[in-house]
Short mmCIF file of C-alpha atoms in Angstrom, two decimals:
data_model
loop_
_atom_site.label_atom_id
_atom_site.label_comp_id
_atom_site.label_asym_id
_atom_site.label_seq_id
_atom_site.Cartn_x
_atom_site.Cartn_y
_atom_site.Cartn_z
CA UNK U 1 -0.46 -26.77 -0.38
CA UNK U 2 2.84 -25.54 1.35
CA UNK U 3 3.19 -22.70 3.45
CA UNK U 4 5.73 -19.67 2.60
CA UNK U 5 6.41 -16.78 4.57
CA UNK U 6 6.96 -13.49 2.95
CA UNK U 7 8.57 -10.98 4.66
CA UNK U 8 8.29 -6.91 3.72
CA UNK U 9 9.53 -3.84 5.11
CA UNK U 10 7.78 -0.58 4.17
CA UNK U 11 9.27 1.87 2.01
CA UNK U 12 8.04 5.13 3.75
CA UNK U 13 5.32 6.07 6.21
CA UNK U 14 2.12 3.23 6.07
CA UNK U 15 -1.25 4.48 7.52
CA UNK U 16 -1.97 0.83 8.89
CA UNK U 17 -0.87 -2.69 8.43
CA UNK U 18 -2.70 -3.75 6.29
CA UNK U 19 -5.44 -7.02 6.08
CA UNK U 20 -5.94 -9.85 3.88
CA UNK U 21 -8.88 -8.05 2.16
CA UNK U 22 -6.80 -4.87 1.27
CA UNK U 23 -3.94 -6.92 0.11
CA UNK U 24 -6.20 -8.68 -2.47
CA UNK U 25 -7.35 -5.94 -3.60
CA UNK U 26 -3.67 -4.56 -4.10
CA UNK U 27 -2.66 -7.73 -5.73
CA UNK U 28 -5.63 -7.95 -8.15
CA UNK U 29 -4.08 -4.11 -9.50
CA UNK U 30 -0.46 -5.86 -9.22
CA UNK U 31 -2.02 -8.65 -11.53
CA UNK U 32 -3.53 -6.51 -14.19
CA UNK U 33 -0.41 -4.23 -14.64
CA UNK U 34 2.02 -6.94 -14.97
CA UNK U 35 0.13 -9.49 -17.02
CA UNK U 36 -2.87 -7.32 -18.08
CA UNK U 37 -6.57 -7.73 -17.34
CA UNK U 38 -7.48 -11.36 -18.46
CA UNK U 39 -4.57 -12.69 -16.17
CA UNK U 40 -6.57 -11.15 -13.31
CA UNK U 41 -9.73 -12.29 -14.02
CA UNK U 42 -7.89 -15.84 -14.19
CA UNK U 43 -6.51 -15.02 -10.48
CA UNK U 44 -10.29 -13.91 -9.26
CA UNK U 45 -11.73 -17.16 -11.40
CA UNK U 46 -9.55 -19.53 -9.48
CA UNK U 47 -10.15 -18.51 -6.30
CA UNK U 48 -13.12 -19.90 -6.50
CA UNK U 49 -12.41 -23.45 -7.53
CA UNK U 50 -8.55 -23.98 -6.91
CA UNK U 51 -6.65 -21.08 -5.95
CA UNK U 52 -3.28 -20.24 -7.27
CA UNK U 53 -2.36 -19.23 -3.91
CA UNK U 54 -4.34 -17.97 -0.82
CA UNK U 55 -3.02 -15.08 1.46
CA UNK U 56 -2.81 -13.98 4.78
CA UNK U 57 -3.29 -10.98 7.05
CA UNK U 58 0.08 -9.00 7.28
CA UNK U 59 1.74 -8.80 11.02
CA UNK U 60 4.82 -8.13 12.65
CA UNK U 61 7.36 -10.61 11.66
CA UNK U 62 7.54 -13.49 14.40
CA UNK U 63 4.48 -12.70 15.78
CA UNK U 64 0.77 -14.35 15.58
CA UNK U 65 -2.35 -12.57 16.21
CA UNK U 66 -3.39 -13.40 19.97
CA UNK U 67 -5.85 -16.75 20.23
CA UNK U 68 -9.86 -15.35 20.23
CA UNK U 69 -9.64 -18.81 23.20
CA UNK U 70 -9.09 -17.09 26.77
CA UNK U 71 -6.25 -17.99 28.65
CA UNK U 72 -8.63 -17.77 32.01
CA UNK U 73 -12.51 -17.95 32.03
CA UNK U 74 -14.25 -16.17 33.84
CA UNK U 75 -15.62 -18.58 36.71
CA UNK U 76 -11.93 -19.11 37.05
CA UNK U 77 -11.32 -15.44 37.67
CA UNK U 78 -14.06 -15.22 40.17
CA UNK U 79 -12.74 -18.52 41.96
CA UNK U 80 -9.47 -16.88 42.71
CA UNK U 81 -10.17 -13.43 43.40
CA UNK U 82 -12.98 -14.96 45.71
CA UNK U 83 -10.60 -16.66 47.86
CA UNK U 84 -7.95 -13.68 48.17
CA UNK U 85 -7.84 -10.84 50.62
CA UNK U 86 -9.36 -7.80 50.37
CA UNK U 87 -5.31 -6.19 50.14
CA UNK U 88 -4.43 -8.48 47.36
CA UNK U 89 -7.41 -8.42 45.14
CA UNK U 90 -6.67 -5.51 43.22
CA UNK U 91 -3.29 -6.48 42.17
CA UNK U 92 -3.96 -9.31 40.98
CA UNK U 93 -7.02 -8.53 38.83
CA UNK U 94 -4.67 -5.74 37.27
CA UNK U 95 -2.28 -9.13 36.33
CA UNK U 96 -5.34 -11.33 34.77
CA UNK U 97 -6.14 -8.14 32.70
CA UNK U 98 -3.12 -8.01 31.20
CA UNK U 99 -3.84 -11.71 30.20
CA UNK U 100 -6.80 -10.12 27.87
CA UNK U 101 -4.73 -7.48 26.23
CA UNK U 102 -2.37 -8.96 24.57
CA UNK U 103 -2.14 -8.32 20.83
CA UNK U 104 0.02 -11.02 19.60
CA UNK U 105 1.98 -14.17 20.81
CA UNK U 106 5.55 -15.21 19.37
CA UNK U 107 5.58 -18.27 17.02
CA UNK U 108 7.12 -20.48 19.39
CA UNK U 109 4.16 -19.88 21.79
CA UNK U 110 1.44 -20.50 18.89
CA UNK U 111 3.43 -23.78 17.92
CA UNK U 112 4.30 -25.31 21.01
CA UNK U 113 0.84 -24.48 23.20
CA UNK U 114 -1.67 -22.82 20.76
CA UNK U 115 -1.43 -25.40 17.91
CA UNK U 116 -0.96 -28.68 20.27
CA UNK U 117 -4.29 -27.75 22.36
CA UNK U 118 -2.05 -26.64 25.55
CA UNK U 119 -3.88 -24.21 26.76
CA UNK U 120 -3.77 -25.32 30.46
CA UNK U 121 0.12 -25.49 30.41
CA UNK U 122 0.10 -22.43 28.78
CA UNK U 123 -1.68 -20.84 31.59
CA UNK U 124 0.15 -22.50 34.42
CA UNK U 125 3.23 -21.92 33.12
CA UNK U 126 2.04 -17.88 32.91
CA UNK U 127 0.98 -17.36 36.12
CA UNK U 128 3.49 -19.69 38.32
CA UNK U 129 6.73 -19.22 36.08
CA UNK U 130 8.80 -16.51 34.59
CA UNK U 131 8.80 -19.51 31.74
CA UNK U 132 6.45 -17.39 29.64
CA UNK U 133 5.53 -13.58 30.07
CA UNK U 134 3.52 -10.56 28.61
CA UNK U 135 6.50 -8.18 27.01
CA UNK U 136 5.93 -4.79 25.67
CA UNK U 137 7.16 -3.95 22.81
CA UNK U 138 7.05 -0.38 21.46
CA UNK U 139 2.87 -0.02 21.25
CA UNK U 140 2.91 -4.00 21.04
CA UNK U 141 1.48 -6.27 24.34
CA UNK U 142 3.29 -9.69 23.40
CA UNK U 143 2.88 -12.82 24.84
CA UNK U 144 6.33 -14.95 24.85
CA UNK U 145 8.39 -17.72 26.07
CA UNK U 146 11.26 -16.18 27.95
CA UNK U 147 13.56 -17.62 25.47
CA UNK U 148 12.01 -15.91 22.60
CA UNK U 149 13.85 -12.78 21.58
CA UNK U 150 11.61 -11.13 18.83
CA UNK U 151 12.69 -8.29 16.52
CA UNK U 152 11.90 -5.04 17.80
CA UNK U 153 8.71 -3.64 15.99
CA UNK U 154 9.29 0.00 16.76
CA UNK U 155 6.17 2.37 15.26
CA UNK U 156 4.94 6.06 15.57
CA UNK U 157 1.70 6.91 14.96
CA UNK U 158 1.50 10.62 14.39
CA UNK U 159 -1.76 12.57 13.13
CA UNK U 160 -0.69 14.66 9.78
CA UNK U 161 -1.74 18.02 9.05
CA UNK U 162 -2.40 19.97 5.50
CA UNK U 163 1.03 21.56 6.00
CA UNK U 164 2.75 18.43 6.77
CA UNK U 165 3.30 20.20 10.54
CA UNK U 166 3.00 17.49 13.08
CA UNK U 167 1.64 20.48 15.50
CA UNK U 168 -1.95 21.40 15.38
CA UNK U 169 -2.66 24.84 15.54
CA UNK U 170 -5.77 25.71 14.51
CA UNK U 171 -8.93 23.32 13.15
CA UNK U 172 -9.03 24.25 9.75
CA UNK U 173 -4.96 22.58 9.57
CA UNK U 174 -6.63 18.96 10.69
CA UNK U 175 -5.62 17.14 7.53
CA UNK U 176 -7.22 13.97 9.66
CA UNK U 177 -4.64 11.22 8.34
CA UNK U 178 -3.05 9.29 10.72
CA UNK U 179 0.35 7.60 9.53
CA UNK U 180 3.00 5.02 11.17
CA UNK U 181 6.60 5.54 11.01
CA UNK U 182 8.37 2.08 11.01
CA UNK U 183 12.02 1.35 12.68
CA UNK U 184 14.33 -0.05 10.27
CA UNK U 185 14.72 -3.22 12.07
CA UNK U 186 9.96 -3.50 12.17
CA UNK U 187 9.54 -6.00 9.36
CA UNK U 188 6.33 -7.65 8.14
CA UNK U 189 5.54 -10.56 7.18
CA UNK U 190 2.43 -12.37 5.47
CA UNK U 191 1.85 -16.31 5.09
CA UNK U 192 1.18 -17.70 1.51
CA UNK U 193 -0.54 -21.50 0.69
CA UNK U 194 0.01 -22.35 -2.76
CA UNK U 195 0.98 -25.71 -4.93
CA UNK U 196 2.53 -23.23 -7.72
CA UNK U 197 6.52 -22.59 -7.21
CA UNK U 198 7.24 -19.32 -5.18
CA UNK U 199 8.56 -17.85 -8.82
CA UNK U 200 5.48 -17.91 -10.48
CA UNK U 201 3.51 -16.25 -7.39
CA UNK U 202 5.70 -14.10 -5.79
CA UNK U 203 6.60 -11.59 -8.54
CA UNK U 204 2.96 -10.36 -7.71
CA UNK U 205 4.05 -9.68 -4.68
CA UNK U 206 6.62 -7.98 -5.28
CA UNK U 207 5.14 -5.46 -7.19
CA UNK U 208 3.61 -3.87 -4.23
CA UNK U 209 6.92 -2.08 -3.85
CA UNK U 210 5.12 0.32 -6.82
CA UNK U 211 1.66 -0.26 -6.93
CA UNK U 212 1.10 -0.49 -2.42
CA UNK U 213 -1.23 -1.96 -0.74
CA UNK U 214 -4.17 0.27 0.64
CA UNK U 215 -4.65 3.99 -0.02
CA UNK U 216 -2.57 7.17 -0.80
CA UNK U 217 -0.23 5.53 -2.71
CA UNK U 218 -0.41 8.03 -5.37
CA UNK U 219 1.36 9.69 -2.46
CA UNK U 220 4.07 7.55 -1.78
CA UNK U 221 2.20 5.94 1.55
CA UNK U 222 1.60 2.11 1.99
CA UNK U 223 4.41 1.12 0.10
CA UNK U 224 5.74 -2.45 0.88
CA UNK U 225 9.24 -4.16 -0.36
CA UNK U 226 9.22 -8.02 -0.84
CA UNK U 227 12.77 -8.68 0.95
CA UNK U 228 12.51 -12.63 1.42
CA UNK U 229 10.70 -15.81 0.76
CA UNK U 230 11.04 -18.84 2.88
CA UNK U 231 8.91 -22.35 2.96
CA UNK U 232 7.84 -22.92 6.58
CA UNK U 233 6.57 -25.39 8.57
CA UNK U 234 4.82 -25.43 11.79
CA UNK U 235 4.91 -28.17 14.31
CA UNK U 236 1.34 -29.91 13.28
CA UNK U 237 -0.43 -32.22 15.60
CA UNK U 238 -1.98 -35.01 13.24
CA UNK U 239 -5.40 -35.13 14.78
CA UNK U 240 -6.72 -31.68 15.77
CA UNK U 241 -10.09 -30.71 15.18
CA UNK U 242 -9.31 -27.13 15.02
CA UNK U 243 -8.55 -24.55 12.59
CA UNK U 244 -6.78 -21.04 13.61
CA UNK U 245 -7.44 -18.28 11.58
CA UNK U 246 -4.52 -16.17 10.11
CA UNK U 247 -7.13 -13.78 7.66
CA UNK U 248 -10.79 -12.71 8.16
CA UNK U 249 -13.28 -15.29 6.98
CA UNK U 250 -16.64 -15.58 5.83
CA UNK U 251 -17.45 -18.97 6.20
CA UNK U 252 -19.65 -21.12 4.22
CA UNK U 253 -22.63 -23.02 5.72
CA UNK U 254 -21.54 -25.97 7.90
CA UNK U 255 -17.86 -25.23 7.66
CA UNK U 256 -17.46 -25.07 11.21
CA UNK U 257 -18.96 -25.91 14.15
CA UNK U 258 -19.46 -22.73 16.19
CA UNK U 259 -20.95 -23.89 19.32
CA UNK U 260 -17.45 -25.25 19.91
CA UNK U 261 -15.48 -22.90 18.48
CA UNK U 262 -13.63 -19.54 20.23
CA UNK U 263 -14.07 -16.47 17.74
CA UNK U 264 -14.16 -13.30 17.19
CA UNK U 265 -16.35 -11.06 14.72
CA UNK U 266 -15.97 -7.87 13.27
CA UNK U 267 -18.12 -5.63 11.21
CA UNK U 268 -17.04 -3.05 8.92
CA UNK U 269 -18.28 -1.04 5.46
CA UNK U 270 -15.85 -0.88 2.18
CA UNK U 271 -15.44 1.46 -0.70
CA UNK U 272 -14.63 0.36 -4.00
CA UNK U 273 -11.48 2.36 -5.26
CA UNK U 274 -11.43 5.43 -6.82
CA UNK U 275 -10.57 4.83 -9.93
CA UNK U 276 -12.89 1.95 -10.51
CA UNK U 277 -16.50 2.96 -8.95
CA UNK U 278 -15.60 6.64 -7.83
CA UNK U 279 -14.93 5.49 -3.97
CA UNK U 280 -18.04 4.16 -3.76
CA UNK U 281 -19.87 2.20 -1.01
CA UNK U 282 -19.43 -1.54 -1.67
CA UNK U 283 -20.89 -3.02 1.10
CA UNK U 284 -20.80 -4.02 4.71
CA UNK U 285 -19.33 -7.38 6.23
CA UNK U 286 -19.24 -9.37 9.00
CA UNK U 287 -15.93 -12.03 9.69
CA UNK U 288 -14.47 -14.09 12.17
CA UNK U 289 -10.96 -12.22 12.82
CA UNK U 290 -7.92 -13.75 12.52
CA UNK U 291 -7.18 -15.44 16.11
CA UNK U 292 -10.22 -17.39 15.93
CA UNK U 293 -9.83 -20.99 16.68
CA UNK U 294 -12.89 -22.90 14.64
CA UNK U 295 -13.95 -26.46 15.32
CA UNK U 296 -14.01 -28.32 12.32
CA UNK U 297 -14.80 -31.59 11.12
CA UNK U 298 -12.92 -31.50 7.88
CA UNK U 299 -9.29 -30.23 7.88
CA UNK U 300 -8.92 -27.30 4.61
CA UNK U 301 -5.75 -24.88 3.68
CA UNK U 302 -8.35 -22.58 3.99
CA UNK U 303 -12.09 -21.99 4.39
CA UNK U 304 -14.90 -19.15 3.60
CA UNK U 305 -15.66 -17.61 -0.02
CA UNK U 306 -15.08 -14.66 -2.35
CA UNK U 307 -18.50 -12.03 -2.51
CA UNK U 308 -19.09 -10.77 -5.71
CA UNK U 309 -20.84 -7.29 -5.14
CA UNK U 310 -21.79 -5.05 -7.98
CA UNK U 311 -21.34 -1.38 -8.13
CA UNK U 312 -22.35 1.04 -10.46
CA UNK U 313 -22.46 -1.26 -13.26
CA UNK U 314 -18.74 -3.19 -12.07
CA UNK U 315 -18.64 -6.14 -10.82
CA UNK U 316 -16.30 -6.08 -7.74
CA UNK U 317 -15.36 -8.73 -5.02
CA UNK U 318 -14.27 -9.58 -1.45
CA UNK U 319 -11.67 -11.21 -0.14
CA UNK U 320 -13.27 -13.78 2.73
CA UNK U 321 -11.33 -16.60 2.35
CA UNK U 322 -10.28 -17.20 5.81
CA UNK U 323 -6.16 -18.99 5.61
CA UNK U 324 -5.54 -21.48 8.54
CA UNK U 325 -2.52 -22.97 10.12
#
């Protein structure tokens, strides 16, 4: 399969950026209102056996979700706080925290120490070197080569009220909807895997300008514009027993080897949408997060599997195919 990056800006205020789950879901209702309802079955059916194409988490454009792996472990921590002085312990536990907050990493960082196994260099070089460095940008904690000049990804989260006031006054005006104002120059950007030409996949994507990707789009929220498509290639080691995540997976038994993997998992309950199954509860799941690097012993585009649930009567599904550079 070959790799394409998509990039999007959002039309309006979003609520969240969204994940690979919600934008299946979006592009399953993109499906069925350009080509109609047996088109989208087609899409669900083939995700099964061969997928038409396989989809990402959306992030920040130039950016990759930060590595599950930890830059320092923690016997190393306690080895070199245990041989400092009293006066200079403190700062320097304040610096290795920093090391674990980090949201994302620049591409360059993820290509040339991430993918290639680096991680010692890429510590050295962080801690003895102004080579690489933890920036902030706007609410983002970025880890980056000091060469690396990322676009600024500029958001404000505010929380909205009934009367659209961005001042609280009183309880009963809680409207309890938080929503992100993007700068023009904050674009997004979500990695595609398909063998089909980019014009016979991406005008599914590019209805998400109308139909949006997650909820209140009846409101004109979580709107996203396809503004460019681009095949890209990463820098690929050819032997490399891992896999890094770029989408929440539920893996399949034996897919990876976990005792020697780094991961992350997260929990968390769906509703189906409205329209469908009345916003009804659809289920709770558990995935590795994107940023988890999985030992494996047989190299896929992707790995994991669709759930079929079924909900008053509908059969709905879930998006865990987990997308791996």
């Amino acid at each position: 399969m070959k790799l394409y990056r998509l990039t999007f800006c959002a039309d309006g205020q979003i609520t969240r950026i969204p994940d690979a789950q919600t934008i299946f879901g979006a592009l399953c209702a993109a499906i069925q209102m350009k080509d109609g309802q047996q088109k989208m079955e087609e899409y669900i059916h083939s995700l099964k056996t061969h997928p038409w194409f396989v989809h990402t988490s959306m992030f920040p454009k130039g950016l990759i979700p930060a590595s599950a792996k930890p830059l320092l472990s923690l016997s190393e921590l306690s080895s070199v706080v245990g041989s400092l002085s009293n006066g200079t312990k403190l700062s320097v536990l304040s610096d290795f925290k920093r090391l674990k907050k980090f949201q994302y990493m620049t591409e360059s960082v993820f290509e040339h120490y991430i993918l290639q196994g680096d991680f010692a260099g890429l510590k050295q070089k962080l801690l003895n070197s102004d080579q690489i460095r933890i920036q902030q940008s706007g609410s983002l904690s970025i880890l980056q080569e000091s060469k690396d000049n990322p676009s600024p990804f500029l958001a404000r989260t505010i929380q909205q009220t009934r009367s659209g006031a961005i001042d609280i006054q009183k309880d009963k005006d809680l409207f309890y909807q938080k929503q992100m104002y993007l700068s023009e120059s904050s674009e997004l950007c979500v990695f595609v895997k398909s063998d089909l030409d980019p014009e016979q996949f991406c005008p599914y994507f590019k209805m998400l300008e109308y139909t949006g990707i997650g909820p209140y789009r009846s409101s004109g929220l979580n709107l996203f514009r396809l503004k460019k498509v681009e095949e890209y290639h990463f820098n690929l080691p050819q032997q490399e027993p891992y896999a890094f995540l770029l989408s929440g997976c539920i893996p399949e038994q034996g897919e990876f080897n976990f005792d020697q993997s780094f991961y992350k998992i997260e929990t968390s309950s769906f509703r189906g949408s409205f329209s469908i199954v009345g916003n009804a509860f659809t289920g709770t799941f558990s995935k590795l997060k994107e940023g988890s690097l999985m030992n494996t012993s047989q190299k896929k585009d992707w790995y994991g599997q669709l759930i079929q649930v079924e909900v008053k009567g509908k059969k709905l599904y879930h998006y865990g195919l987990g997308v791996t550079i």
